[in-house]
Coordinates of C-alpha atoms in Angstrom, one line a residue:
Chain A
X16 CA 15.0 5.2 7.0
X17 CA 17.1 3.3 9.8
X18 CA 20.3 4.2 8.5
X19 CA 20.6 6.6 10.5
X20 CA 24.1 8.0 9.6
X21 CA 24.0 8.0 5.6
X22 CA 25.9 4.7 5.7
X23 CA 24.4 3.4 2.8
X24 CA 23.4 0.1 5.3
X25 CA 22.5 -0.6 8.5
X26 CA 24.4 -2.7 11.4
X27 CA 22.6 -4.8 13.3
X28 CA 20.8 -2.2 16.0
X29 CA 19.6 -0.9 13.2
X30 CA 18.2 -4.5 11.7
X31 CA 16.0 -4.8 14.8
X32 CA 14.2 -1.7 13.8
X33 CA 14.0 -2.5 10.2
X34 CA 12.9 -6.3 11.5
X35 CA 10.3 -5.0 13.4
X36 CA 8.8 -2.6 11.6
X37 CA 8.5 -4.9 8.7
X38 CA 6.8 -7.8 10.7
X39 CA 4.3 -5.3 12.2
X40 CA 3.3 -4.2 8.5
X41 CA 3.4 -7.8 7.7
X42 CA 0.4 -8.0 10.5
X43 CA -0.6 -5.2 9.1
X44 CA -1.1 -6.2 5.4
X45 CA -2.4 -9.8 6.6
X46 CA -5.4 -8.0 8.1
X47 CA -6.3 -6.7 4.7
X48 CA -5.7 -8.8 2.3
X49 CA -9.4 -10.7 2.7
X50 CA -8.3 -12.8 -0.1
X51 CA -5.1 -14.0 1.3
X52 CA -4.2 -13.6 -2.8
X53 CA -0.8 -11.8 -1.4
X54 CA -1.7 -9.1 -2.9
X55 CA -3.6 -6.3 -1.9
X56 CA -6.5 -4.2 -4.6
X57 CA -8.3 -1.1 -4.7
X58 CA -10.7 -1.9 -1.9
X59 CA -8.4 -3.9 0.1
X60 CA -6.4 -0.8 0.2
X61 CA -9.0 1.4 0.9
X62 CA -10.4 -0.3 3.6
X63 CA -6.5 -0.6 5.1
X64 CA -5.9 2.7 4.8
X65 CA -9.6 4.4 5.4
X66 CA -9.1 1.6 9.0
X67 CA -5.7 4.1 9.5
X68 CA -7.8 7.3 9.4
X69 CA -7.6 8.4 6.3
X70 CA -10.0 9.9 4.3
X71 CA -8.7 9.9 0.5
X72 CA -11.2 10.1 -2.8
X73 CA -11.6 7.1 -4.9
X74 CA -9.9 9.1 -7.6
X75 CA -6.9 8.9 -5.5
X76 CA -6.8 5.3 -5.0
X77 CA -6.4 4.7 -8.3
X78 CA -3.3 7.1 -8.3
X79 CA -2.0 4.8 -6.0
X80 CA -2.7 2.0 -7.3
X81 CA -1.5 3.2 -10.7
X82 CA 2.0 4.6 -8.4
X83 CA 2.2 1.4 -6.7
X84 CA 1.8 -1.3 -8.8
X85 CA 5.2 -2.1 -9.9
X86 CA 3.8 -5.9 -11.1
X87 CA 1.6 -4.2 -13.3
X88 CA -1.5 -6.4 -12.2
X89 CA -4.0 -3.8 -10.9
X90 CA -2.8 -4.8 -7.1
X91 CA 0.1 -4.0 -5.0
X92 CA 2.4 -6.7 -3.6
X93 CA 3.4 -6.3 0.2
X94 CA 6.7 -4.4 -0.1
X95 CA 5.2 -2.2 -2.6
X96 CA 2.1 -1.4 -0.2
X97 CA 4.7 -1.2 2.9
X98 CA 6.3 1.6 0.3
X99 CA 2.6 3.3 -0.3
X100 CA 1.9 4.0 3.5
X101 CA 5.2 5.0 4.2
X102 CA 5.5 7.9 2.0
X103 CA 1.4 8.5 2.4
X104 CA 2.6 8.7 6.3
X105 CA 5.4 11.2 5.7
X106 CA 3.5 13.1 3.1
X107 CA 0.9 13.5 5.5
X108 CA 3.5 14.6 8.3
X109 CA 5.1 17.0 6.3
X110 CA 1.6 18.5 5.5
X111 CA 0.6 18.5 8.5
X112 CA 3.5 20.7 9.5
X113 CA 2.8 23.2 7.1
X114 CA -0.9 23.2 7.5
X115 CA -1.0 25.2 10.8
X116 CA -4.6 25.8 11.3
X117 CA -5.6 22.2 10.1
X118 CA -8.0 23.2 7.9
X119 CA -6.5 20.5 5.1
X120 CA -4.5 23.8 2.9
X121 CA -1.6 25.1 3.0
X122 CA 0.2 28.3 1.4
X123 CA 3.5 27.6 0.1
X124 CA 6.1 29.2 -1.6
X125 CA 8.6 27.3 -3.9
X126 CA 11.3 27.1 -2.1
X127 CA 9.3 25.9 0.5
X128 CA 7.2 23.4 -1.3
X129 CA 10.9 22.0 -2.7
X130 CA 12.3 21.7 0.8
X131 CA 8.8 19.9 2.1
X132 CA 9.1 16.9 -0.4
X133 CA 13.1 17.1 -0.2
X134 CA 12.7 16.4 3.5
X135 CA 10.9 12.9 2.9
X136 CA 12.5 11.3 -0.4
Chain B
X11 CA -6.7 17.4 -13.7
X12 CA -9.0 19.5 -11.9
X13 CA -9.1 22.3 -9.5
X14 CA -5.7 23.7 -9.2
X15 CA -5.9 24.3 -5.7
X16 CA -7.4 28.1 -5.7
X17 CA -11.2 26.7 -5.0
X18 CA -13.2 27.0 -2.4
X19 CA -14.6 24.7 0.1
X20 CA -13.9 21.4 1.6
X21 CA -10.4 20.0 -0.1
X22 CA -10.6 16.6 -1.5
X23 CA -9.5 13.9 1.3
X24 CA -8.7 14.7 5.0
X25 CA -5.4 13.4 6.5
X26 CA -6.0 11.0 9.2
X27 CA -7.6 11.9 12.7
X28 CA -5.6 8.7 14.0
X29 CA -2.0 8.5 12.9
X30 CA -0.7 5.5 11.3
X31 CA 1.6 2.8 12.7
X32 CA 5.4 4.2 13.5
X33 CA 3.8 7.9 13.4
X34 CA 6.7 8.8 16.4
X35 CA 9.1 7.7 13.8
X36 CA 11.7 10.5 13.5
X37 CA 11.4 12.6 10.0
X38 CA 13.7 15.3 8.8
X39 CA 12.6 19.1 10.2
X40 CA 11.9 21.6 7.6
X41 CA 12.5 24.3 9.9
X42 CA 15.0 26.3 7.0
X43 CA 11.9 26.6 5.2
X44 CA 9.8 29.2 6.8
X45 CA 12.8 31.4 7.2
X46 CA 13.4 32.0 3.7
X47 CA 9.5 32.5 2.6
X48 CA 9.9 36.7 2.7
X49 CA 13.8 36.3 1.2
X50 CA 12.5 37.4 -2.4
X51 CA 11.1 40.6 -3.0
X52 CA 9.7 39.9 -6.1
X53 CA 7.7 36.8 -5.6
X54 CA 10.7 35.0 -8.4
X55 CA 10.9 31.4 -7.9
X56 CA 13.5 30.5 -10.3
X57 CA 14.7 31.5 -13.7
X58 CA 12.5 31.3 -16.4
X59 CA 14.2 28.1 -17.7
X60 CA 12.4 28.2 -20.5
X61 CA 11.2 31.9 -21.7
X62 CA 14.9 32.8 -21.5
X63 CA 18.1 32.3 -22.7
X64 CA 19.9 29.6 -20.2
X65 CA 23.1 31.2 -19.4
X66 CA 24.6 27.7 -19.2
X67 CA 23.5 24.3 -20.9
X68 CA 19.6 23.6 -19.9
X69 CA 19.8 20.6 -17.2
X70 CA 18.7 17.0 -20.1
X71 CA 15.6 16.9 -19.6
X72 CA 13.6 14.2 -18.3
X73 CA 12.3 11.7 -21.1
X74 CA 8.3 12.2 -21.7
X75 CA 8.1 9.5 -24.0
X76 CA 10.0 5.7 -22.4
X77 CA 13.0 5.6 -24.7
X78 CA 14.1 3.1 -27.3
X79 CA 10.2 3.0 -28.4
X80 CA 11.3 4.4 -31.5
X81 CA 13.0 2.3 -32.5
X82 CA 11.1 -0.7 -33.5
X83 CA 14.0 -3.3 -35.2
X84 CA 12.6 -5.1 -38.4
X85 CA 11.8 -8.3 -36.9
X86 CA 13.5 -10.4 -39.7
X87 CA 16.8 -8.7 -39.2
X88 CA 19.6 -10.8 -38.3
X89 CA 20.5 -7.4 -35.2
X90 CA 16.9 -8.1 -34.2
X91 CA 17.4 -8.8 -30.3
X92 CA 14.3 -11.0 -29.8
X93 CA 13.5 -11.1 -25.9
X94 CA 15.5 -13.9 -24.8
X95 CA 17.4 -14.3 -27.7
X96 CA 22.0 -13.9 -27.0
X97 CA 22.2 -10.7 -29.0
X98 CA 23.9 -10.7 -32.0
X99 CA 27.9 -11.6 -31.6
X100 CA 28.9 -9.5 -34.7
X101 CA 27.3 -6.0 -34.7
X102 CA 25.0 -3.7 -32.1
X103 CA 21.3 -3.3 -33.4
X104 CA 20.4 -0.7 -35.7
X105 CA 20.7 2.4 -33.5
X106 CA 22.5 1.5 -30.6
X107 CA 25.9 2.5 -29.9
X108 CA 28.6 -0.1 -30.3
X109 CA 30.4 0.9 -27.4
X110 CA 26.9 0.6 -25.5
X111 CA 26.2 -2.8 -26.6
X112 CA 29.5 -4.0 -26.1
X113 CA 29.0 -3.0 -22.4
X114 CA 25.6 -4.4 -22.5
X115 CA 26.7 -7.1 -23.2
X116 CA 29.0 -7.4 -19.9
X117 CA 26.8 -6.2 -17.9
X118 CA 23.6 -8.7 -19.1
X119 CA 25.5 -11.7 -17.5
X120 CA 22.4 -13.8 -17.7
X121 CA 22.1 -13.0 -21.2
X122 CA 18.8 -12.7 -21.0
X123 CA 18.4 -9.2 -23.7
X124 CA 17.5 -7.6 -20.3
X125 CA 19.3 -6.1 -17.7
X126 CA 18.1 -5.8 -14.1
X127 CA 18.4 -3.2 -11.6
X128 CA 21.3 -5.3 -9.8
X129 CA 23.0 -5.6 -13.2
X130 CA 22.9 -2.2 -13.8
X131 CA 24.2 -1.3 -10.4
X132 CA 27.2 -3.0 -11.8
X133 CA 27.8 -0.8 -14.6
X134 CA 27.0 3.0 -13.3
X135 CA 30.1 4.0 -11.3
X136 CA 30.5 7.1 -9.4
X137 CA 34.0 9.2 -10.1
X138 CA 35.5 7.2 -6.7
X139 CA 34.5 3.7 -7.9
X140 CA 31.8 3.5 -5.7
X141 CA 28.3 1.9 -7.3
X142 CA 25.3 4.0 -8.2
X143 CA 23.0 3.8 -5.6
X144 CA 20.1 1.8 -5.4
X145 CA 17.5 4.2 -5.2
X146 CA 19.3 6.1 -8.6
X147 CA 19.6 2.9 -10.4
X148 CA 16.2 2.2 -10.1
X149 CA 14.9 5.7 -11.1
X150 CA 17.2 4.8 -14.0
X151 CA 15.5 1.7 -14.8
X152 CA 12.1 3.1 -14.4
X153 CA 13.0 5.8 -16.6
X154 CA 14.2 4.0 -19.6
X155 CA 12.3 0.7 -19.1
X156 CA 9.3 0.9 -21.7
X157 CA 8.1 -2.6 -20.9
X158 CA 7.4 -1.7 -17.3
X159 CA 9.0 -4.7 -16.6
X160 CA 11.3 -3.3 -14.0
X161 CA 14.6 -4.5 -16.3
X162 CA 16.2 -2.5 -19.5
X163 CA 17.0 -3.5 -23.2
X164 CA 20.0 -2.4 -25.0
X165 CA 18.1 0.5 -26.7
X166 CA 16.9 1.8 -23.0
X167 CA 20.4 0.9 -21.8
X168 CA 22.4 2.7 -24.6
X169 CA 19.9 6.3 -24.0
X170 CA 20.6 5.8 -20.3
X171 CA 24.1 5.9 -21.4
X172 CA 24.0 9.2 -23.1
X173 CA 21.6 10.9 -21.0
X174 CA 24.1 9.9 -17.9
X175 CA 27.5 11.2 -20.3
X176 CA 25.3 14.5 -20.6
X177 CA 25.1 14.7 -16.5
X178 CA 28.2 13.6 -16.4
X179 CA 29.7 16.7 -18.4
X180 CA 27.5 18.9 -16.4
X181 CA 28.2 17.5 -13.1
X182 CA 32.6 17.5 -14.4
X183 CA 31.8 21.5 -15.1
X184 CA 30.3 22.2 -11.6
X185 CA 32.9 20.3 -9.8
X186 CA 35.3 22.7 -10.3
X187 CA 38.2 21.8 -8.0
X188 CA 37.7 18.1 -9.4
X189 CA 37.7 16.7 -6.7
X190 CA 35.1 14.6 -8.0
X191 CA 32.0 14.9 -5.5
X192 CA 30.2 18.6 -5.1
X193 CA 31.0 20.6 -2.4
X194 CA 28.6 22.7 -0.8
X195 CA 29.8 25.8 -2.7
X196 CA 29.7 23.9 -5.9
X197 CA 26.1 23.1 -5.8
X198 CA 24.8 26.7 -4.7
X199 CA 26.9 27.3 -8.3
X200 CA 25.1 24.8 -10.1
X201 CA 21.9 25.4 -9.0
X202 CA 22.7 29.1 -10.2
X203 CA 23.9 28.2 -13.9
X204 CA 21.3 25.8 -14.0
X205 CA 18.8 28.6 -13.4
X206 CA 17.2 28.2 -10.3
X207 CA 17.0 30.8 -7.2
X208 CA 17.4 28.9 -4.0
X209 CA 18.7 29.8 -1.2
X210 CA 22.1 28.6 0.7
X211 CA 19.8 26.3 3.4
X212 CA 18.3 24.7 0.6
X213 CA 21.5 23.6 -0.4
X214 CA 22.3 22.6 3.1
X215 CA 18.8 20.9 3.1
X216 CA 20.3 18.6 0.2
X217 CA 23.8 18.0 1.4
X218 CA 22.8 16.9 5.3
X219 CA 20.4 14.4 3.1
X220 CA 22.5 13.0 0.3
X221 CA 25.6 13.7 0.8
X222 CA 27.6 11.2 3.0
X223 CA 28.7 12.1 6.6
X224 CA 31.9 13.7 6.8
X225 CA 33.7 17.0 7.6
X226 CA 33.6 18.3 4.5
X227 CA 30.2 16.5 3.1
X228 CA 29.7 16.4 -1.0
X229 CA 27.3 14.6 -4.1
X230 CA 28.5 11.6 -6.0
X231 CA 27.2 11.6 -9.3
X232 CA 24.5 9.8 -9.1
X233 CA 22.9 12.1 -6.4
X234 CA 23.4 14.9 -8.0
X235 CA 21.6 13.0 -11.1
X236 CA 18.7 12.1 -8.8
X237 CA 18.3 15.3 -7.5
X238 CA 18.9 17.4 -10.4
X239 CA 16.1 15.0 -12.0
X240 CA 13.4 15.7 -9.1
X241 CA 14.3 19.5 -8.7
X242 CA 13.1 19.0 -12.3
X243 CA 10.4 17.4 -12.2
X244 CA 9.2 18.9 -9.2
X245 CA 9.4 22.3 -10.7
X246 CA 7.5 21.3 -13.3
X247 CA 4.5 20.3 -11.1
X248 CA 4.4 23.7 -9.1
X249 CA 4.4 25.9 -12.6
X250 CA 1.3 23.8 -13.5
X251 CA -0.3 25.1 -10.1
X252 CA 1.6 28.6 -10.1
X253 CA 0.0 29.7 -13.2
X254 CA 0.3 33.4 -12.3
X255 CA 3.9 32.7 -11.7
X256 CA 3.8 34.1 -8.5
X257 CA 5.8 32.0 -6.7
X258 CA 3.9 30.9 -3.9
X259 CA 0.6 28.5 -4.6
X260 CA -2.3 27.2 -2.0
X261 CA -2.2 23.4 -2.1
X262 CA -5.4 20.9 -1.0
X263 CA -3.7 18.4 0.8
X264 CA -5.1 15.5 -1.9
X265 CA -3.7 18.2 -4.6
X266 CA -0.4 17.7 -2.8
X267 CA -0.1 14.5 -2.2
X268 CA -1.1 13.8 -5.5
X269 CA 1.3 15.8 -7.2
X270 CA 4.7 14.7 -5.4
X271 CA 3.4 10.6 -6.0
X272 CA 2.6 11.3 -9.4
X273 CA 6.0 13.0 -10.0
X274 CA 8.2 11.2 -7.4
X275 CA 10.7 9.8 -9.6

């Protein structure tokens, strides 16, 4: 994400962002973790993520929970949640794009349903 | 799994009236995209990989099942690589290639009977010496770990072995001036043998995002692994909502998200 030339790293303009960005999801994840258990669950991250705007079924939680959870505890730890919004956020983006007259569809062809999630991985 | 994205009224889930933290942050344009939507005639998304006959060897498929869970060791054999236990000095276990679990071996410096994703970084080497990535290595591990654990055992280790010698030989055949890394040209061929129908920006597409910056930018191995592996999968997902084959599908944006996460290697 801050690599911004395909180094494989990043030099140390780049850390600042990365520094940043990972303090203000630390703030972020602090909020919502009621618990202070380190370790965010179902509700916790619906109520995070509902608080951001979104509007997802309960359903779907559980597929991110299920995604998510590489402790295999039911929970997500903070770099996995970090992990969760990030590609929720560019998933979103990328629909968005697509989804011209914002009615939550799109139409899609393969090629351009390929180049959508090839533009965010 | 439900609706598959042809009903009517409200989609499941909303995307967010207020964007998320870091929203301005720059993501990769999909401009190509829209120009290429009318390119084919006949609505043809790809070859039918599998009603067919593949005009070259069918890209490995990806494992359904986690691998190495067939093979369940007779606990009192003396090969019997208990968790935590040195593996046996004198032969590899019942099923496992001896060159594998030689290599094993080196590569499980901790001895632990498990190797980790740094570990295996050590091991997976691209043609110009350079590491497997991260990001392959750990689609690797999550691939071929059955205990979830986020490490590998020498049964996972030694199928990750063949599967990657069967890329390997693909990725040798495609690379055709052997020079080692695919050039642009070389991946529009692959793609081709390999029996999909994409066009020259999708290529691009790929190559400005994998490929390293240079003049003349190419794939390692192991990105061409990773991608050949999510083109894959990610087929896979749009036939289950193109079941008229038309090549083109209506998507809920809950249906979407859904479907990338769940198959996102």
């Amino acid at each position: 994400m801050f690599d911004r030339e395909n180094k494989g790293g990043v030099n140390f303009n780049e850390f600042t962002g990365v520094w940043k960005y990972i303090t203000d999801w630390q703030n972020v994840f602090r909020t919502y973790d009621r618990d202070n258990s380190g370790m965010i669950d179902k509700n916790e991250l619906k109520q995070a993520l509902t608080g951001f705007g979104y509007r997802l079924s309960d359903q779907f939680y559980d597929t991110l929970i299920r995604k998510f959870d590489r402790q295999g505890r039911g929970q997500v730890a903070f770099d996995d949640f970090i992990q969760c919004c990030v590609v929720l956020q560019r998933l979103t983006d990328v629909f968005r794009r697509y989804d011209t007259d914002q009615d939550g569809w799109i139409q899609v062809s393969y090629e351009q349903y390929l180049c959508m999630v090839f533009s965010i991985v | 799994m439900g609706d598959p994205g042809g009903g009517e009224g409200c989609p499941h889930g909303e995307p967010p009236a207020v964007l998320p933290p870091h929203s301005q942050q720059c993501s990769a344009s999909g401009p190509a995209a829209r120009s290429v939507s009318s390119r084919h005639a006949v609505p043809f998304y790809g070859a039918d990989l599998w009603a067919e006959q593949p005009r070259s060897p069918l890209p490995i498929p990806i494992p359904t099942t986690p691998l190495g869970s067939e093979h369940h060791p007779d606990p009192n054999s003396r090969h019997h690589p208990l968790p935590g236990a040195i593996p046996h000095p004198s032969g590899a276990p019942q099923g496992v290639d001896p060159e594998a679990f030689s290599w094993f071996q080196a590569v499980d410096a901790d001895r632990s009977g498990y190797i980790s994703v740094k570990e295996l970084k050590q091991a997976l080497l691209n043609s110009n010496w350079s590491a497997f990535n991260d990001e392959t290595c750990l689609l690797m591990i999550n691939m071929f770990d059955r205990s979830r654990s986020g490490r590998m055992d020498v049964y996972g280790f030694s199928a990750l072995l063949r599967f990657i010698q069967q890329w390997k030989n693909l990725f040798q055949q495609y690379d055709r001036d052997q020079s080692g890394s695919i050039s642009f040209s070389e991946l529009q061929q692959a793609f081709s043998q390999m029996g999909y129908n994409l066009s020259p920006q999708f290529s691009q597409l790929l190559l400005s995002r994998y490929a390293q910056r240079s003049s003349n930018p190419s794939i390692q191995l192991d990105r061409f692994i990773h991608i050949c592996m999510q083109l894959q999968s990610l087929t896979e997902a749009f036939r289950e909502k193109d079941t008229g084959m038309v090549g083109n599908v209506r998507l809920g944006y809950e249906d979407f998200l859904t479907m990338v996460m769940t198959r996102m290697l």
